[in-house]
Amino acid sequence: MELDAKVAAARALLAGIASGHAPAVFTTSFGAEDMVITDLIADGNIDIDIVSIDTGRLPAETYELMTRTASRYPQQRIDVLFPDHQGVEAFVAQHGINGFYDSVDARKACCAARKLEPLRRALAGRNAWVTGLRRAQSVTREGLGESEYDEQYRLTKFNPLLEWSERDVWDYLRARDVPYNTLHDQHYPSIGCAPCTRAIAVGEDVRAGRWWWENPENKECGLHVHMLKPAA
């Protein structure tokens, strides 16, 4: 499918979500895919809320992109949620400030405190959740569908860029002059918290820089592990 057709399909899906599954929310981490969806929602004046989670440990480049995004899309409100301080403090007291390096369980506990707690608030009362997930991003996402019913949050999750390639994403961003994280120019294809993200080498998987000390099958933070069955 040509990119123009993929763009039209993604735009139509987003419009359908807004009209048929309201209230809907798009959660953005300001990655390349998320900037595509932000542009589609804002440019199309699509009634889908946009929310981002500030874990408290994001790279400086991500905060800079937040500012540029707000300037580029003044018509589009982007709400920023923060983790509950008690949960973060409890994690640090038990595991140490960088305890997420010690084990998969500790890393997931950090993600739970910094990401999942505010995510629950972002999704509360919603009927639909829009993400920038793509099937080609990692082995943990190969079985994704365009829509999935998330049992934990009891809503439908939509992945409008599911079949987009890495090239599709960047062709769109460049053609539309959409702002993006400057870390992408330093070989960071996937960007999360600063201590859990590194640049990758030529030929490495695009997710190799995320939690690089773990096996590929463990590389999810918990936001996207409840994709159980296709939506009706």
mmCIF file with all atom_site columns, C-alpha atoms in Angstrom, residues 85-222:
data_model
loop_
_atom_site.group_PDB
_atom_site.id
_atom_site.type_symbol
_atom_site.label_atom_id
_atom_site.label_alt_id
_atom_site.label_comp_id
_atom_site.label_asym_id
_atom_site.label_entity_id
_atom_site.label_seq_id
_atom_site.pdbx_PDB_ins_code
_atom_site.Cartn_x
_atom_site.Cartn_y
_atom_site.Cartn_z
_atom_site.occupancy
_atom_site.B_iso_or_equiv
_atom_site.pdbx_formal_charge
_atom_site.auth_seq_id
_atom_site.auth_comp_id
_atom_site.auth_asym_id
_atom_site.auth_atom_id
_atom_site.pdbx_PDB_model_num
ATOM 1   C CA . HIS A 1 85  ? 5.213   10.699  44.250 1.00 0.00 ? 85  HIS A CA 1
ATOM 2   C CA . GLN A 1 86  ? 4.526   8.081   46.921 1.00 0.00 ? 86  GLN A CA 1
ATOM 3   C CA . GLY A 1 87  ? 4.857   5.231   44.439 1.00 0.00 ? 87  GLY A CA 1
ATOM 4   C CA . VAL A 1 88  ? 8.127   6.576   43.064 1.00 0.00 ? 88  VAL A CA 1
ATOM 5   C CA . GLU A 1 89  ? 9.485   7.186   46.539 1.00 0.00 ? 89  GLU A CA 1
ATOM 6   C CA . ALA A 1 90  ? 8.573   3.647   47.594 1.00 0.00 ? 90  ALA A CA 1
ATOM 7   C CA . PHE A 1 91  ? 10.378  2.200   44.564 1.00 0.00 ? 91  PHE A CA 1
ATOM 8   C CA . VAL A 1 92  ? 13.529  4.214   45.246 1.00 0.00 ? 92  VAL A CA 1
ATOM 9   C CA . ALA A 1 93  ? 13.466  3.291   48.943 1.00 0.00 ? 93  ALA A CA 1
ATOM 10  C CA . GLN A 1 94  ? 13.275  -0.410  48.081 1.00 0.00 ? 94  GLN A CA 1
ATOM 11  C CA . HIS A 1 95  ? 15.455  -0.633  44.970 1.00 0.00 ? 95  HIS A CA 1
ATOM 12  C CA . GLY A 1 96  ? 17.596  2.502   44.876 1.00 0.00 ? 96  GLY A CA 1
ATOM 13  C CA . ILE A 1 97  ? 17.480  5.352   42.395 1.00 0.00 ? 97  ILE A CA 1
ATOM 14  C CA . ASN A 1 98  ? 18.745  3.171   39.518 1.00 0.00 ? 98  ASN A CA 1
ATOM 15  C CA . GLY A 1 99  ? 17.543  -0.193  40.804 1.00 0.00 ? 99  GLY A CA 1
ATOM 16  C CA . PHE A 1 100 ? 15.821  -0.953  37.497 1.00 0.00 ? 100 PHE A CA 1
ATOM 17  C CA . TYR A 1 101 ? 19.164  -2.183  36.168 1.00 0.00 ? 101 TYR A CA 1
ATOM 18  C CA . ASP A 1 102 ? 19.282  -4.987  38.742 1.00 0.00 ? 102 ASP A CA 1
ATOM 19  C CA . SER A 1 103 ? 16.511  -7.264  37.455 1.00 0.00 ? 103 SER A CA 1
ATOM 20  C CA . VAL A 1 104 ? 13.549  -7.455  35.093 1.00 0.00 ? 104 VAL A CA 1
ATOM 21  C CA . ASP A 1 105 ? 11.212  -7.407  38.091 1.00 0.00 ? 105 ASP A CA 1
ATOM 22  C CA . ALA A 1 106 ? 12.809  -4.250  39.477 1.00 0.00 ? 106 ALA A CA 1
ATOM 23  C CA . ARG A 1 107 ? 12.684  -2.566  36.087 1.00 0.00 ? 107 ARG A CA 1
ATOM 24  C CA . LYS A 1 108 ? 9.017   -3.430  35.703 1.00 0.00 ? 108 LYS A CA 1
ATOM 25  C CA . ALA A 1 109 ? 8.351   -2.103  39.199 1.00 0.00 ? 109 ALA A CA 1
ATOM 26  C CA . CYS A 1 110 ? 9.906   1.209   38.179 1.00 0.00 ? 110 CYS A CA 1
ATOM 27  C CA . CYS A 1 111 ? 7.788   1.309   35.024 1.00 0.00 ? 111 CYS A CA 1
ATOM 28  C CA . ALA A 1 112 ? 4.712   0.512   37.107 1.00 0.00 ? 112 ALA A CA 1
ATOM 29  C CA . ALA A 1 113 ? 5.355   3.445   39.432 1.00 0.00 ? 113 ALA A CA 1
ATOM 30  C CA . ARG A 1 114 ? 6.406   5.971   36.807 1.00 0.00 ? 114 ARG A CA 1
ATOM 31  C CA . LYS A 1 115 ? 4.240   4.951   33.824 1.00 0.00 ? 115 LYS A CA 1
ATOM 32  C CA . LEU A 1 116 ? 1.381   2.606   34.675 1.00 0.00 ? 116 LEU A CA 1
ATOM 33  C CA . GLU A 1 117 ? -0.025  4.585   37.575 1.00 0.00 ? 117 GLU A CA 1
ATOM 34  C CA . PRO A 1 118 ? -0.515  7.781   35.533 1.00 0.00 ? 118 PRO A CA 1
ATOM 35  C CA . LEU A 1 119 ? -1.624  5.693   32.539 1.00 0.00 ? 119 LEU A CA 1
ATOM 36  C CA . ARG A 1 120 ? -4.534  4.336   34.568 1.00 0.00 ? 120 ARG A CA 1
ATOM 37  C CA . ARG A 1 121 ? -5.637  7.905   35.190 1.00 0.00 ? 121 ARG A CA 1
ATOM 38  C CA . ALA A 1 122 ? -5.215  8.811   31.536 1.00 0.00 ? 122 ALA A CA 1
ATOM 39  C CA . LEU A 1 123 ? -7.453  5.923   30.465 1.00 0.00 ? 123 LEU A CA 1
ATOM 40  C CA . ALA A 1 124 ? -10.085 6.237   33.198 1.00 0.00 ? 124 ALA A CA 1
ATOM 41  C CA . GLY A 1 125 ? -13.532 6.752   31.708 1.00 0.00 ? 125 GLY A CA 1
ATOM 42  C CA . ARG A 1 126 ? -12.330 6.282   28.122 1.00 0.00 ? 126 ARG A CA 1
ATOM 43  C CA . ASN A 1 127 ? -13.837 4.008   25.517 1.00 0.00 ? 127 ASN A CA 1
ATOM 44  C CA . ALA A 1 128 ? -10.854 3.982   23.172 1.00 0.00 ? 128 ALA A CA 1
ATOM 45  C CA . TRP A 1 129 ? -7.077  4.225   23.446 1.00 0.00 ? 129 TRP A CA 1
ATOM 46  C CA . VAL A 1 130 ? -5.002  5.236   20.420 1.00 0.00 ? 130 VAL A CA 1
ATOM 47  C CA . THR A 1 131 ? -1.318  4.280   20.260 1.00 0.00 ? 131 THR A CA 1
ATOM 48  C CA . GLY A 1 132 ? 1.564   4.606   17.820 1.00 0.00 ? 132 GLY A CA 1
ATOM 49  C CA . LEU A 1 133 ? 2.460   0.932   17.915 1.00 0.00 ? 133 LEU A CA 1
ATOM 50  C CA . ARG A 1 134 ? 3.697   -0.707  14.698 1.00 0.00 ? 134 ARG A CA 1
ATOM 51  C CA . ARG A 1 135 ? 3.924   -4.424  14.051 1.00 0.00 ? 135 ARG A CA 1
ATOM 52  C CA . ALA A 1 136 ? 7.531   -4.143  12.816 1.00 0.00 ? 136 ALA A CA 1
ATOM 53  C CA . GLN A 1 137 ? 8.839   -2.453  15.960 1.00 0.00 ? 137 GLN A CA 1
ATOM 54  C CA . SER A 1 138 ? 9.705   -5.573  17.955 1.00 0.00 ? 138 SER A CA 1
ATOM 55  C CA . VAL A 1 139 ? 9.063   -9.274  18.464 1.00 0.00 ? 139 VAL A CA 1
ATOM 56  C CA . THR A 1 140 ? 6.619   -8.391  21.244 1.00 0.00 ? 140 THR A CA 1
ATOM 57  C CA . ARG A 1 141 ? 4.388   -6.563  18.740 1.00 0.00 ? 141 ARG A CA 1
ATOM 58  C CA . GLU A 1 142 ? 4.276   -8.972  15.807 1.00 0.00 ? 142 GLU A CA 1
ATOM 59  C CA . GLY A 1 143 ? 0.836   -10.279 16.788 1.00 0.00 ? 143 GLY A CA 1
ATOM 60  C CA . LEU A 1 144 ? -0.846  -6.890  17.043 1.00 0.00 ? 144 LEU A CA 1
ATOM 61  C CA . GLY A 1 145 ? -4.099  -6.105  15.296 1.00 0.00 ? 145 GLY A CA 1
ATOM 62  C CA . GLU A 1 146 ? -5.433  -2.762  14.167 1.00 0.00 ? 146 GLU A CA 1
ATOM 63  C CA . SER A 1 147 ? -7.781  -2.929  17.131 1.00 0.00 ? 147 SER A CA 1
ATOM 64  C CA . GLU A 1 148 ? -7.510  -4.964  20.317 1.00 0.00 ? 148 GLU A CA 1
ATOM 65  C CA . TYR A 1 149 ? -9.767  -5.213  23.330 1.00 0.00 ? 149 TYR A CA 1
ATOM 66  C CA . ASP A 1 150 ? -7.725  -4.513  26.438 1.00 0.00 ? 150 ASP A CA 1
ATOM 67  C CA . GLU A 1 151 ? -9.191  -6.557  29.279 1.00 0.00 ? 151 GLU A CA 1
ATOM 68  C CA . GLN A 1 152 ? -7.286  -4.764  32.003 1.00 0.00 ? 152 GLN A CA 1
ATOM 69  C CA . TYR A 1 153 ? -8.467  -1.284  31.095 1.00 0.00 ? 153 TYR A CA 1
ATOM 70  C CA . ARG A 1 154 ? -11.753 -2.438  29.556 1.00 0.00 ? 154 ARG A CA 1
ATOM 71  C CA . LEU A 1 155 ? -11.521 -0.406  26.391 1.00 0.00 ? 155 LEU A CA 1
ATOM 72  C CA . THR A 1 156 ? -10.559 -0.842  22.760 1.00 0.00 ? 156 THR A CA 1
ATOM 73  C CA . LYS A 1 157 ? -6.999  -0.084  21.757 1.00 0.00 ? 157 LYS A CA 1
ATOM 74  C CA . PHE A 1 158 ? -6.378  1.168   18.236 1.00 0.00 ? 158 PHE A CA 1
ATOM 75  C CA . ASN A 1 159 ? -3.080  1.110   16.352 1.00 0.00 ? 159 ASN A CA 1
ATOM 76  C CA . PRO A 1 160 ? -3.533  3.342   13.259 1.00 0.00 ? 160 PRO A CA 1
ATOM 77  C CA . LEU A 1 161 ? 0.079   2.930   12.088 1.00 0.00 ? 161 LEU A CA 1
ATOM 78  C CA . LEU A 1 162 ? 0.127   -0.836  12.510 1.00 0.00 ? 162 LEU A CA 1
ATOM 79  C CA . GLU A 1 163 ? 1.336   -1.632  8.982  1.00 0.00 ? 163 GLU A CA 1
ATOM 80  C CA . TRP A 1 164 ? 3.509   1.440   8.510  1.00 0.00 ? 164 TRP A CA 1
ATOM 81  C CA . SER A 1 165 ? 7.210   0.873   7.930  1.00 0.00 ? 165 SER A CA 1
ATOM 82  C CA . GLU A 1 166 ? 9.991   2.936   9.464  1.00 0.00 ? 166 GLU A CA 1
ATOM 83  C CA . ARG A 1 167 ? 10.402  4.598   6.076  1.00 0.00 ? 167 ARG A CA 1
ATOM 84  C CA . ASP A 1 168 ? 6.691   5.456   5.937  1.00 0.00 ? 168 ASP A CA 1
ATOM 85  C CA . VAL A 1 169 ? 6.935   7.236   9.272  1.00 0.00 ? 169 VAL A CA 1
ATOM 86  C CA . TRP A 1 170 ? 9.936   9.316   8.253  1.00 0.00 ? 170 TRP A CA 1
ATOM 87  C CA . ASP A 1 171 ? 8.629   10.078  4.778  1.00 0.00 ? 171 ASP A CA 1
ATOM 88  C CA . TYR A 1 172 ? 5.488   11.493  6.412  1.00 0.00 ? 172 TYR A CA 1
ATOM 89  C CA . LEU A 1 173 ? 7.385   13.544  9.005  1.00 0.00 ? 173 LEU A CA 1
ATOM 90  C CA . ARG A 1 174 ? 9.709   15.058  6.419  1.00 0.00 ? 174 ARG A CA 1
ATOM 91  C CA . ALA A 1 175 ? 7.002   15.756  3.854  1.00 0.00 ? 175 ALA A CA 1
ATOM 92  C CA . ARG A 1 176 ? 4.922   17.584  6.463  1.00 0.00 ? 176 ARG A CA 1
ATOM 93  C CA . ASP A 1 177 ? 7.897   19.143  8.288  1.00 0.00 ? 177 ASP A CA 1
ATOM 94  C CA . VAL A 1 178 ? 6.592   17.674  11.544 1.00 0.00 ? 178 VAL A CA 1
ATOM 95  C CA . PRO A 1 179 ? 8.840   18.316  14.575 1.00 0.00 ? 179 PRO A CA 1
ATOM 96  C CA . TYR A 1 180 ? 10.611  15.263  15.991 1.00 0.00 ? 180 TYR A CA 1
ATOM 97  C CA . ASN A 1 181 ? 13.014  14.350  18.773 1.00 0.00 ? 181 ASN A CA 1
ATOM 98  C CA . THR A 1 182 ? 16.563  15.360  17.826 1.00 0.00 ? 182 THR A CA 1
ATOM 99  C CA . LEU A 1 183 ? 17.850  12.177  19.481 1.00 0.00 ? 183 LEU A CA 1
ATOM 100 C CA . HIS A 1 184 ? 16.585  10.367  16.379 1.00 0.00 ? 184 HIS A CA 1
ATOM 101 C CA . ASP A 1 185 ? 19.401  12.079  14.476 1.00 0.00 ? 185 ASP A CA 1
ATOM 102 C CA . GLN A 1 186 ? 21.867  10.533  16.945 1.00 0.00 ? 186 GLN A CA 1
ATOM 103 C CA . HIS A 1 187 ? 20.763  6.937   16.214 1.00 0.00 ? 187 HIS A CA 1
ATOM 104 C CA . TYR A 1 188 ? 18.036  6.693   18.831 1.00 0.00 ? 188 TYR A CA 1
ATOM 105 C CA . PRO A 1 189 ? 15.121  5.131   16.915 1.00 0.00 ? 189 PRO A CA 1
ATOM 106 C CA . SER A 1 190 ? 13.133  4.362   20.076 1.00 0.00 ? 190 SER A CA 1
ATOM 107 C CA . ILE A 1 191 ? 13.196  6.808   22.987 1.00 0.00 ? 191 ILE A CA 1
ATOM 108 C CA . GLY A 1 192 ? 11.963  6.329   26.532 1.00 0.00 ? 192 GLY A CA 1
ATOM 109 C CA . CYS A 1 193 ? 13.433  7.372   29.862 1.00 0.00 ? 193 CYS A CA 1
ATOM 110 C CA . ALA A 1 194 ? 17.000  8.649   29.650 1.00 0.00 ? 194 ALA A CA 1
ATOM 111 C CA . PRO A 1 195 ? 18.681  5.942   31.757 1.00 0.00 ? 195 PRO A CA 1
ATOM 112 C CA . CYS A 1 196 ? 16.871  3.179   29.878 1.00 0.00 ? 196 CYS A CA 1
ATOM 113 C CA . THR A 1 197 ? 17.583  4.373   26.338 1.00 0.00 ? 197 THR A CA 1
ATOM 114 C CA . ARG A 1 198 ? 20.781  4.353   24.285 1.00 0.00 ? 198 ARG A CA 1
ATOM 115 C CA . ALA A 1 199 ? 21.814  4.820   20.684 1.00 0.00 ? 199 ALA A CA 1
ATOM 116 C CA . ILE A 1 200 ? 21.978  1.732   18.480 1.00 0.00 ? 200 ILE A CA 1
ATOM 117 C CA . ALA A 1 201 ? 24.629  0.518   16.053 1.00 0.00 ? 201 ALA A CA 1
ATOM 118 C CA . VAL A 1 202 ? 24.103  0.080   12.338 1.00 0.00 ? 202 VAL A CA 1
ATOM 119 C CA . GLY A 1 203 ? 22.122  -3.099  11.708 1.00 0.00 ? 203 GLY A CA 1
ATOM 120 C CA . GLU A 1 204 ? 20.708  -3.400  15.214 1.00 0.00 ? 204 GLU A CA 1
ATOM 121 C CA . ASP A 1 205 ? 16.977  -3.804  15.777 1.00 0.00 ? 205 ASP A CA 1
ATOM 122 C CA . VAL A 1 206 ? 15.132  -0.505  16.212 1.00 0.00 ? 206 VAL A CA 1
ATOM 123 C CA . ARG A 1 207 ? 14.239  -1.458  19.799 1.00 0.00 ? 207 ARG A CA 1
ATOM 124 C CA . ALA A 1 208 ? 17.775  -2.570  20.693 1.00 0.00 ? 208 ALA A CA 1
ATOM 125 C CA . GLY A 1 209 ? 18.425  0.681   22.529 1.00 0.00 ? 209 GLY A CA 1
ATOM 126 C CA . ARG A 1 210 ? 15.539  0.217   24.946 1.00 0.00 ? 210 ARG A CA 1
ATOM 127 C CA . TRP A 1 211 ? 16.401  -1.756  28.131 1.00 0.00 ? 211 TRP A CA 1
ATOM 128 C CA . TRP A 1 212 ? 19.408  -3.086  26.205 1.00 0.00 ? 212 TRP A CA 1
ATOM 129 C CA . TRP A 1 213 ? 20.500  -5.251  29.153 1.00 0.00 ? 213 TRP A CA 1
ATOM 130 C CA . GLU A 1 214 ? 17.348  -7.401  28.836 1.00 0.00 ? 214 GLU A CA 1
ATOM 131 C CA . ASN A 1 215 ? 16.258  -10.091 26.391 1.00 0.00 ? 215 ASN A CA 1
ATOM 132 C CA . PRO A 1 216 ? 14.066  -8.864  23.483 1.00 0.00 ? 216 PRO A CA 1
ATOM 133 C CA . GLU A 1 217 ? 10.993  -10.772 24.664 1.00 0.00 ? 217 GLU A CA 1
ATOM 134 C CA . ASN A 1 218 ? 10.976  -8.762  27.920 1.00 0.00 ? 218 ASN A CA 1
ATOM 135 C CA . LYS A 1 219 ? 11.179  -5.329  26.321 1.00 0.00 ? 219 LYS A CA 1
ATOM 136 C CA . GLU A 1 220 ? 7.809   -3.866  27.219 1.00 0.00 ? 220 GLU A CA 1
ATOM 137 C CA . CYS A 1 221 ? 7.158   -1.513  30.117 1.00 0.00 ? 221 CYS A CA 1
ATOM 138 C CA . GLY A 1 222 ? 3.677   -2.818  30.853 1.00 0.00 ? 222 GLY A CA 1
#
